[in-house]
Amino acid sequence: MRVVSLVVAFALQCGAVQAATSKCDVELGHGLIITDDSIRIVDNNQTRVQINHDDQLLIGGYWINLNEADTIVLREYSQGIRDTVPELVNLATDGVNLGLSAIEQVVESMSDKEPEVLKTQLQYVERALMDKFKRGDDFFFIAPQSLSKIDDFFTKEISQKIHSAVHGSLGAILVSLGDAFKSREGNIEDRINDMGQRMDIISKEIDKSLQKKAHQLEAKATEYCECLNRLDDTESRLQAIVPQLLDYDLVRIRS
């Protein structure tokens, strides 16, 4: 995919400046949806700004006429977005869904079925993740947020939701174990002890995984600080050409 090749090229470029880059506070002021053909700046599920093929600009559904020099700035802005956002979305989503599936499998192995409460809680976890980061076969989405505080999202919000999902299913598992005991399908004490040990392992592994994910994203946001600074500069130049874009300021950086 064209987006992927752009990300790879930019990763090499940013790697060259990483040593000279200091940590900075980076925020995205609006949501972004990126496909091969377009970039959309969105608010409340509505497209406010759209860039087609990296060289056509629409604001509020109206075409903006640009001369050749202005189009070069637009293209630079569009490429800068493509170079950063998809990799951040990939980092945020990679492994999390696999981790949720692993939780389901472990709980099922203890109770012989998946408690409905676990299924419901894990849906809340997935929804919280997709509200911030989402990718499909042909698009990337990132919500407005502070990229410098992604660690809080994973180590606090997502971690808390996953812990609630796991421990919220304990009651259903105990009921299942009680039924097994009544029907003499096994030793309930052994199974309860085994369940407690597995839950403890799950909790620790969840925390380790989420902390690793948060550190990866924080490091990537720091690595991209110089690149995002350049994108912010390009955005300012484009706003000088098209003042309507001031209402949709995307990159906000505080050193």
PDB file of C-alpha atoms in Angstrom:
ATOM      1  CA  MET A   1       0.000   0.000   0.000  1.00  0.00           C
ATOM      2  CA  ARG A   2       1.217   3.497  -0.799  1.00  0.00           C
ATOM      3  CA  VAL A   3       0.700   4.672   2.782  1.00  0.00           C
ATOM      4  CA  VAL A   4       3.002   1.942   4.083  1.00  0.00           C
ATOM      5  CA  SER A   5       5.863   2.878   1.772  1.00  0.00           C
ATOM      6  CA  LEU A   6       5.591   6.494   2.866  1.00  0.00           C
ATOM      7  CA  VAL A   7       5.727   5.491   6.522  1.00  0.00           C
ATOM      8  CA  VAL A   8       8.850   3.388   5.980  1.00  0.00           C
ATOM      9  CA  ALA A   9      10.619   6.206   4.155  1.00  0.00           C
ATOM     10  CA  PHE A  10       9.738   8.692   6.850  1.00  0.00           C
ATOM     11  CA  ALA A  11      10.770   6.357   9.677  1.00  0.00           C
ATOM     12  CA  LEU A  12      14.272   6.313   8.212  1.00  0.00           C
ATOM     13  CA  GLN A  13      14.267  10.092   7.933  1.00  0.00           C
ATOM     14  CA  CYS A  14      13.104  10.605  11.521  1.00  0.00           C
ATOM     15  CA  GLY A  15      15.607   8.065  12.784  1.00  0.00           C
ATOM     16  CA  ALA A  16      18.386  10.332  11.532  1.00  0.00           C
ATOM     17  CA  VAL A  17      17.215  13.234  13.703  1.00  0.00           C
ATOM     18  CA  GLN A  18      16.222  11.246  16.776  1.00  0.00           C
ATOM     19  CA  ALA A  19      19.438  11.970  18.651  1.00  0.00           C
ATOM     20  CA  ALA A  20      18.897  15.703  18.295  1.00  0.00           C
ATOM     21  CA  THR A  21      15.246  15.541  19.308  1.00  0.00           C
ATOM     22  CA  SER A  22      14.063  16.525  22.780  1.00  0.00           C
ATOM     23  CA  LYS A  23      10.771  15.475  24.292  1.00  0.00           C
ATOM     24  CA  CYS A  24       7.872  17.794  23.613  1.00  0.00           C
ATOM     25  CA  ASP A  25       4.164  17.935  24.298  1.00  0.00           C
ATOM     26  CA  VAL A  26       2.317  17.097  21.074  1.00  0.00           C
ATOM     27  CA  GLU A  27      -1.441  17.328  20.622  1.00  0.00           C
ATOM     28  CA  LEU A  28      -3.747  16.630  17.723  1.00  0.00           C
ATOM     29  CA  GLY A  29      -6.548  19.161  17.815  1.00  0.00           C
ATOM     30  CA  HIS A  30      -8.869  17.186  15.538  1.00  0.00           C
ATOM     31  CA  GLY A  31      -9.507  13.630  14.413  1.00  0.00           C
ATOM     32  CA  LEU A  32      -7.923  12.274  11.241  1.00  0.00           C
ATOM     33  CA  ILE A  33      -9.003   9.631   8.745  1.00  0.00           C
ATOM     34  CA  ILE A  34      -6.317   8.653   6.244  1.00  0.00           C
ATOM     35  CA  THR A  35      -6.788   6.537   3.117  1.00  0.00           C
ATOM     36  CA  ASP A  36      -4.654   6.123   0.019  1.00  0.00           C
ATOM     37  CA  ASP A  37      -6.662   8.773  -1.806  1.00  0.00           C
ATOM     38  CA  SER A  38      -7.621  11.277   0.874  1.00  0.00           C
ATOM     39  CA  ILE A  39      -7.018  12.800   4.280  1.00  0.00           C
ATOM     40  CA  ARG A  40      -9.999  14.025   6.267  1.00  0.00           C
ATOM     41  CA  ILE A  41      -9.909  16.264   9.321  1.00  0.00           C
ATOM     42  CA  VAL A  42     -13.023  15.408  11.313  1.00  0.00           C
ATOM     43  CA  ASP A  43     -15.002  16.635  14.314  1.00  0.00           C
ATOM     44  CA  ASN A  44     -17.993  14.782  15.759  1.00  0.00           C
ATOM     45  CA  ASN A  45     -17.953  12.342  12.826  1.00  0.00           C
ATOM     46  CA  GLN A  46     -18.228  15.193  10.327  1.00  0.00           C
ATOM     47  CA  THR A  47     -15.559  16.005   7.746  1.00  0.00           C
ATOM     48  CA  ARG A  48     -14.392  19.606   8.093  1.00  0.00           C
ATOM     49  CA  VAL A  49     -11.333  19.553   5.818  1.00  0.00           C
ATOM     50  CA  GLN A  50     -10.509  17.093   3.056  1.00  0.00           C
ATOM     51  CA  ILE A  51      -7.360  16.686   0.984  1.00  0.00           C
ATOM     52  CA  ASN A  52      -7.709  14.542  -2.133  1.00  0.00           C
ATOM     53  CA  HIS A  53      -4.683  12.948  -3.824  1.00  0.00           C
ATOM     54  CA  ASP A  54      -2.413  15.208  -1.732  1.00  0.00           C
ATOM     55  CA  ASP A  55      -3.109  18.224  -3.962  1.00  0.00           C
ATOM     56  CA  GLN A  56      -6.825  19.131  -3.804  1.00  0.00           C
ATOM     57  CA  LEU A  57      -8.266  20.977  -0.819  1.00  0.00           C
ATOM     58  CA  LEU A  58     -11.874  21.186   0.348  1.00  0.00           C
ATOM     59  CA  ILE A  59     -13.083  23.068   3.417  1.00  0.00           C
ATOM     60  CA  GLY A  60     -16.672  22.639   4.521  1.00  0.00           C
ATOM     61  CA  GLY A  61     -17.350  20.808   1.281  1.00  0.00           C
ATOM     62  CA  TYR A  62     -16.133  23.695  -0.919  1.00  0.00           C
ATOM     63  CA  TRP A  63     -13.146  23.518  -3.250  1.00  0.00           C
ATOM     64  CA  ILE A  64     -10.290  25.882  -2.486  1.00  0.00           C
ATOM     65  CA  ASN A  65      -8.448  27.124  -5.557  1.00  0.00           C
ATOM     66  CA  LEU A  66      -4.681  26.994  -5.148  1.00  0.00           C
ATOM     67  CA  ASN A  67      -1.907  28.046  -7.478  1.00  0.00           C
ATOM     68  CA  GLU A  68       1.082  25.826  -8.172  1.00  0.00           C
ATOM     69  CA  ALA A  69       3.222  27.212  -5.348  1.00  0.00           C
ATOM     70  CA  ASP A  70       0.375  26.870  -2.833  1.00  0.00           C
ATOM     71  CA  THR A  71      -0.282  23.300  -3.962  1.00  0.00           C
ATOM     72  CA  ILE A  72       3.330  22.416  -3.158  1.00  0.00           C
ATOM     73  CA  VAL A  73       2.742  23.524   0.448  1.00  0.00           C
ATOM     74  CA  LEU A  74      -0.502  21.525   0.590  1.00  0.00           C
ATOM     75  CA  ARG A  75       1.297  18.445  -0.698  1.00  0.00           C
ATOM     76  CA  GLU A  76       4.041  18.860   1.898  1.00  0.00           C
ATOM     77  CA  TYR A  77       1.393  19.124   4.643  1.00  0.00           C
ATOM     78  CA  SER A  78      -0.451  16.057   3.399  1.00  0.00           C
ATOM     79  CA  GLN A  79       2.729  13.987   3.158  1.00  0.00           C
ATOM     80  CA  GLY A  80       3.747  15.044   6.658  1.00  0.00           C
ATOM     81  CA  ILE A  81       0.453  13.706   8.043  1.00  0.00           C
ATOM     82  CA  ARG A  82       0.829  10.443   6.143  1.00  0.00           C
ATOM     83  CA  ASP A  83       4.372  10.057   7.386  1.00  0.00           C
ATOM     84  CA  THR A  84       3.478  10.138  11.093  1.00  0.00           C
ATOM     85  CA  VAL A  85      -0.090   9.122  11.903  1.00  0.00           C
ATOM     86  CA  PRO A  86      -0.343   5.612  10.359  1.00  0.00           C
ATOM     87  CA  GLU A  87       2.634   4.311  12.306  1.00  0.00           C
ATOM     88  CA  LEU A  88       1.274   5.696  15.582  1.00  0.00           C
ATOM     89  CA  VAL A  89      -2.061   3.985  14.896  1.00  0.00           C
ATOM     90  CA  ASN A  90      -0.288   0.731  14.048  1.00  0.00           C
ATOM     91  CA  LEU A  91       1.712   0.861  17.273  1.00  0.00           C
ATOM     92  CA  ALA A  92      -1.396   1.584  19.325  1.00  0.00           C
ATOM     93  CA  THR A  93      -3.478  -1.253  17.904  1.00  0.00           C
ATOM     94  CA  ASP A  94      -0.874  -3.978  17.293  1.00  0.00           C
ATOM     95  CA  GLY A  95      -1.118  -6.716  19.867  1.00  0.00           C
ATOM     96  CA  VAL A  96      -3.983  -5.267  21.904  1.00  0.00           C
ATOM     97  CA  ASN A  97      -6.707  -7.205  20.126  1.00  0.00           C
ATOM     98  CA  LEU A  98      -4.585 -10.346  20.304  1.00  0.00           C
ATOM     99  CA  GLY A  99      -4.246  -9.760  24.035  1.00  0.00           C
ATOM    100  CA  LEU A 100      -8.004  -9.509  24.436  1.00  0.00           C
ATOM    101  CA  SER A 101      -8.440 -12.785  22.568  1.00  0.00           C
ATOM    102  CA  ALA A 102      -5.902 -14.431  24.873  1.00  0.00           C
ATOM    103  CA  ILE A 103      -7.890 -13.292  27.920  1.00  0.00           C
ATOM    104  CA  GLU A 104     -11.039 -14.844  26.479  1.00  0.00           C
ATOM    105  CA  GLN A 105      -9.259 -18.135  25.828  1.00  0.00           C
ATOM    106  CA  VAL A 106      -7.801 -18.344  29.347  1.00  0.00           C
ATOM    107  CA  VAL A 107     -11.126 -17.586  31.005  1.00  0.00           C
ATOM    108  CA  GLU A 108     -12.917 -20.100  28.782  1.00  0.00           C
ATOM    109  CA  SER A 109     -10.372 -22.751  29.760  1.00  0.00           C
ATOM    110  CA  MET A 110     -11.252 -22.212  33.418  1.00  0.00           C
ATOM    111  CA  SER A 111     -15.031 -22.129  33.139  1.00  0.00           C
ATOM    112  CA  ASP A 112     -15.671 -24.265  30.026  1.00  0.00           C
ATOM    113  CA  LYS A 113     -17.561 -21.334  28.538  1.00  0.00           C
ATOM    114  CA  GLU A 114     -17.139 -17.591  28.088  1.00  0.00           C
ATOM    115  CA  PRO A 115     -19.116 -15.649  30.729  1.00  0.00           C
ATOM    116  CA  GLU A 116     -21.422 -13.086  29.162  1.00  0.00           C
ATOM    117  CA  VAL A 117     -20.082 -10.415  31.515  1.00  0.00           C
ATOM    118  CA  LEU A 118     -16.570 -10.930  30.118  1.00  0.00           C
ATOM    119  CA  LYS A 119     -17.766 -10.614  26.544  1.00  0.00           C
ATOM    120  CA  THR A 120     -19.603  -7.387  27.386  1.00  0.00           C
ATOM    121  CA  GLN A 121     -16.670  -5.893  29.290  1.00  0.00           C
ATOM    122  CA  LEU A 122     -14.171  -6.710  26.541  1.00  0.00           C
ATOM    123  CA  GLN A 123     -16.476  -4.999  24.051  1.00  0.00           C
ATOM    124  CA  TYR A 124     -16.181  -1.867  26.209  1.00  0.00           C
ATOM    125  CA  VAL A 125     -12.386  -2.196  26.081  1.00  0.00           C
ATOM    126  CA  GLU A 126     -12.373  -2.539  22.293  1.00  0.00           C
ATOM    127  CA  ARG A 127     -14.726   0.418  21.937  1.00  0.00           C
ATOM    128  CA  ALA A 128     -12.500   2.600  24.129  1.00  0.00           C
ATOM    129  CA  LEU A 129      -9.488   1.671  22.009  1.00  0.00           C
ATOM    130  CA  MET A 130     -11.280   2.292  18.709  1.00  0.00           C
ATOM    131  CA  ASP A 131     -12.502   5.660  19.955  1.00  0.00           C
ATOM    132  CA  LYS A 132      -8.830   6.696  20.027  1.00  0.00           C
ATOM    133  CA  PHE A 133      -7.168   4.537  17.364  1.00  0.00           C
ATOM    134  CA  LYS A 134      -8.619   2.454  14.586  1.00  0.00           C
ATOM    135  CA  ARG A 135      -7.386   0.902  11.380  1.00  0.00           C
ATOM    136  CA  GLY A 136      -8.953  -1.114   8.602  1.00  0.00           C
ATOM    137  CA  ASP A 137      -7.795  -2.652   5.361  1.00  0.00           C
ATOM    138  CA  ASP A 138      -7.758   0.747   3.660  1.00  0.00           C
ATOM    139  CA  PHE A 139      -7.791   3.441   6.353  1.00  0.00           C
ATOM    140  CA  PHE A 140      -6.247   4.759   9.566  1.00  0.00           C
ATOM    141  CA  PHE A 141      -8.097   6.780  12.207  1.00  0.00           C
ATOM    142  CA  ILE A 142      -6.742   8.756  15.159  1.00  0.00           C
ATOM    143  CA  ALA A 143      -8.856  10.859  17.513  1.00  0.00           C
ATOM    144  CA  PRO A 144      -7.923  14.305  18.859  1.00  0.00           C
ATOM    145  CA  GLN A 145      -5.645  13.730  21.853  1.00  0.00           C
ATOM    146  CA  SER A 146      -2.323  14.458  23.481  1.00  0.00           C
ATOM    147  CA  LEU A 147       0.265  12.151  21.976  1.00  0.00           C
ATOM    148  CA  SER A 148       2.511  12.835  24.965  1.00  0.00           C
ATOM    149  CA  LYS A 149      -0.054  11.334  27.348  1.00  0.00           C
ATOM    150  CA  ILE A 150      -0.787   8.126  25.484  1.00  0.00           C
ATOM    151  CA  ASP A 151       0.819   6.228  28.369  1.00  0.00           C
ATOM    152  CA  ASP A 152      -2.009   7.383  30.656  1.00  0.00           C
ATOM    153  CA  PHE A 153      -4.586   6.042  28.216  1.00  0.00           C
ATOM    154  CA  PHE A 154      -3.048   2.558  28.163  1.00  0.00           C
ATOM    155  CA  THR A 155      -1.756   2.207  31.730  1.00  0.00           C
ATOM    156  CA  LYS A 156      -4.825   3.756  33.360  1.00  0.00           C
ATOM    157  CA  GLU A 157      -7.973   3.750  31.232  1.00  0.00           C
ATOM    158  CA  ILE A 158      -7.438   0.608  29.156  1.00  0.00           C
ATOM    159  CA  SER A 159      -5.722  -1.267  32.007  1.00  0.00           C
ATOM    160  CA  GLN A 160      -8.596  -0.506  34.373  1.00  0.00           C
ATOM    161  CA  LYS A 161     -11.179  -1.650  31.840  1.00  0.00           C
ATOM    162  CA  ILE A 162      -9.342  -4.920  31.176  1.00  0.00           C
ATOM    163  CA  HIS A 163      -8.939  -5.632  34.885  1.00  0.00           C
ATOM    164  CA  SER A 164     -12.655  -4.993  35.365  1.00  0.00           C
ATOM    165  CA  ALA A 165     -13.421  -7.379  32.527  1.00  0.00           C
ATOM    166  CA  VAL A 166     -11.274 -10.158  33.956  1.00  0.00           C
ATOM    167  CA  HIS A 167     -12.305  -9.829  37.584  1.00  0.00           C
ATOM    168  CA  GLY A 168     -15.910  -9.062  36.681  1.00  0.00           C
ATOM    169  CA  SER A 169     -16.100 -12.526  35.157  1.00  0.00           C
ATOM    170  CA  LEU A 170     -14.974 -14.230  38.372  1.00  0.00           C
ATOM    171  CA  GLY A 171     -18.504 -14.524  39.669  1.00  0.00           C
ATOM    172  CA  ALA A 172     -19.685 -16.319  36.556  1.00  0.00           C
ATOM    173  CA  ILE A 173     -16.665 -18.624  36.723  1.00  0.00           C
ATOM    174  CA  LEU A 174     -17.363 -19.468  40.368  1.00  0.00           C
ATOM    175  CA  VAL A 175     -20.956 -20.310  39.506  1.00  0.00           C
ATOM    176  CA  SER A 176     -19.671 -22.597  36.769  1.00  0.00           C
ATOM    177  CA  LEU A 177     -17.254 -24.242  39.178  1.00  0.00           C
ATOM    178  CA  GLY A 178     -20.035 -24.686  41.725  1.00  0.00           C
ATOM    179  CA  ASP A 179     -22.163 -26.432  39.129  1.00  0.00           C
ATOM    180  CA  ALA A 180     -19.237 -28.661  38.259  1.00  0.00           C
ATOM    181  CA  PHE A 181     -18.796 -29.579  41.916  1.00  0.00           C
ATOM    182  CA  LYS A 182     -22.460 -30.422  42.310  1.00  0.00           C
ATOM    183  CA  SER A 183     -22.318 -32.674  39.286  1.00  0.00           C
ATOM    184  CA  ARG A 184     -19.024 -34.167  40.529  1.00  0.00           C
ATOM    185  CA  GLU A 185     -17.094 -33.137  37.470  1.00  0.00           C
ATOM    186  CA  GLY A 186     -13.984 -32.248  39.425  1.00  0.00           C
ATOM    187  CA  ASN A 187     -12.422 -31.005  42.654  1.00  0.00           C
ATOM    188  CA  ILE A 188     -13.718 -27.467  43.200  1.00  0.00           C
ATOM    189  CA  GLU A 189     -10.917 -26.430  45.593  1.00  0.00           C
ATOM    190  CA  ASP A 190      -8.230 -27.364  43.103  1.00  0.00           C
ATOM    191  CA  ARG A 191     -10.028 -25.546  40.307  1.00  0.00           C
ATOM    192  CA  ILE A 192     -10.584 -22.416  42.439  1.00  0.00           C
ATOM    193  CA  ASN A 193      -6.895 -22.347  43.419  1.00  0.00           C
ATOM    194  CA  ASP A 194      -5.918 -22.814  39.794  1.00  0.00           C
ATOM    195  CA  MET A 195      -8.306 -20.033  38.792  1.00  0.00           C
ATOM    196  CA  GLY A 196      -6.814 -17.638  41.355  1.00  0.00           C
ATOM    197  CA  GLN A 197      -3.291 -18.350  40.162  1.00  0.00           C
ATOM    198  CA  ARG A 198      -4.248 -17.866  36.522  1.00  0.00           C
ATOM    199  CA  MET A 199      -6.069 -14.608  37.278  1.00  0.00           C
ATOM    200  CA  ASP A 200      -2.974 -13.311  39.061  1.00  0.00           C
ATOM    201  CA  ILE A 201      -0.805 -14.235  36.062  1.00  0.00           C
ATOM    202  CA  ILE A 202      -3.274 -12.624  33.658  1.00  0.00           C
ATOM    203  CA  SER A 203      -3.315  -9.365  35.655  1.00  0.00           C
ATOM    204  CA  LYS A 204       0.469  -9.155  35.777  1.00  0.00           C
ATOM    205  CA  GLU A 205       0.846  -9.942  32.076  1.00  0.00           C
ATOM    206  CA  ILE A 206      -1.806  -7.345  31.182  1.00  0.00           C
ATOM    207  CA  ASP A 207       0.038  -4.640  33.116  1.00  0.00           C
ATOM    208  CA  LYS A 208       3.401  -5.565  31.582  1.00  0.00           C
ATOM    209  CA  SER A 209       1.946  -5.568  28.080  1.00  0.00           C
ATOM    210  CA  LEU A 210       0.168  -2.227  28.473  1.00  0.00           C
ATOM    211  CA  GLN A 211       3.186  -0.555  30.048  1.00  0.00           C
ATOM    212  CA  LYS A 212       5.337  -1.756  27.158  1.00  0.00           C
ATOM    213  CA  LYS A 213       2.778  -0.444  24.673  1.00  0.00           C
ATOM    214  CA  ALA A 214       2.626   2.926  26.431  1.00  0.00           C
ATOM    215  CA  HIS A 215       6.425   3.251  26.478  1.00  0.00           C
ATOM    216  CA  GLN A 216       6.612   2.390  22.763  1.00  0.00           C
ATOM    217  CA  LEU A 217       4.109   5.092  21.866  1.00  0.00           C
ATOM    218  CA  GLU A 218       5.650   7.669  24.164  1.00  0.00           C
ATOM    219  CA  ALA A 219       9.071   6.986  22.676  1.00  0.00           C
ATOM    220  CA  LYS A 220       7.673   7.228  19.141  1.00  0.00           C
ATOM    221  CA  ALA A 221       5.938  10.535  19.899  1.00  0.00           C
ATOM    222  CA  THR A 222       9.235  11.843  21.281  1.00  0.00           C
ATOM    223  CA  GLU A 223      11.150  10.516  18.277  1.00  0.00           C
ATOM    224  CA  TYR A 224       8.677  12.243  15.977  1.00  0.00           C
ATOM    225  CA  CYS A 225       8.869  15.541  17.842  1.00  0.00           C
ATOM    226  CA  GLU A 226      11.149  17.172  15.262  1.00  0.00           C
ATOM    227  CA  CYS A 227       9.070  15.757  12.429  1.00  0.00           C
ATOM    228  CA  LEU A 228       5.852  17.036  14.002  1.00  0.00           C
ATOM    229  CA  ASN A 229       7.483  20.417  14.515  1.00  0.00           C
ATOM    230  CA  ARG A 230       8.144  20.543  10.795  1.00  0.00           C
ATOM    231  CA  LEU A 231       4.552  19.511  10.133  1.00  0.00           C
ATOM    232  CA  ASP A 232       3.365  22.293  12.450  1.00  0.00           C
ATOM    233  CA  ASP A 233       5.499  24.796  10.536  1.00  0.00           C
ATOM    234  CA  THR A 234       4.068  23.573   7.231  1.00  0.00           C
ATOM    235  CA  GLU A 235       0.560  23.848   8.650  1.00  0.00           C
ATOM    236  CA  SER A 236       1.256  27.468   9.643  1.00  0.00           C
ATOM    237  CA  ARG A 237       2.438  28.249   6.116  1.00  0.00           C
ATOM    238  CA  LEU A 238      -0.686  26.652   4.678  1.00  0.00           C
ATOM    239  CA  GLN A 239      -2.887  28.602   7.110  1.00  0.00           C
ATOM    240  CA  ALA A 240      -1.275  31.816   5.887  1.00  0.00           C
ATOM    241  CA  ILE A 241      -2.315  30.834   2.358  1.00  0.00           C
ATOM    242  CA  VAL A 242      -5.784  29.581   3.384  1.00  0.00           C
ATOM    243  CA  PRO A 243      -6.892  31.441   6.561  1.00  0.00           C
ATOM    244  CA  GLN A 244     -10.030  29.262   6.872  1.00  0.00           C
ATOM    245  CA  LEU A 245      -7.726  26.472   8.062  1.00  0.00           C
ATOM    246  CA  LEU A 246      -7.053  28.390  11.281  1.00  0.00           C
ATOM    247  CA  ASP A 247     -10.392  27.055  12.526  1.00  0.00           C
ATOM    248  CA  TYR A 248      -9.064  23.511  12.123  1.00  0.00           C
ATOM    249  CA  ASP A 249      -5.604  23.763  13.656  1.00  0.00           C
ATOM    250  CA  LEU A 250      -4.381  20.188  13.750  1.00  0.00           C
ATOM    251  CA  VAL A 251      -0.868  20.025  15.217  1.00  0.00           C
ATOM    252  CA  ARG A 252      -0.257  21.752  18.528  1.00  0.00           C
ATOM    253  CA  ILE A 253       3.192  21.529  20.070  1.00  0.00           C
ATOM    254  CA  ARG A 254       4.374  22.916  23.382  1.00  0.00           C
ATOM    255  CA  SER A 255       8.125  22.597  23.956  1.00  0.00           C
TER     256      SER A 255
END
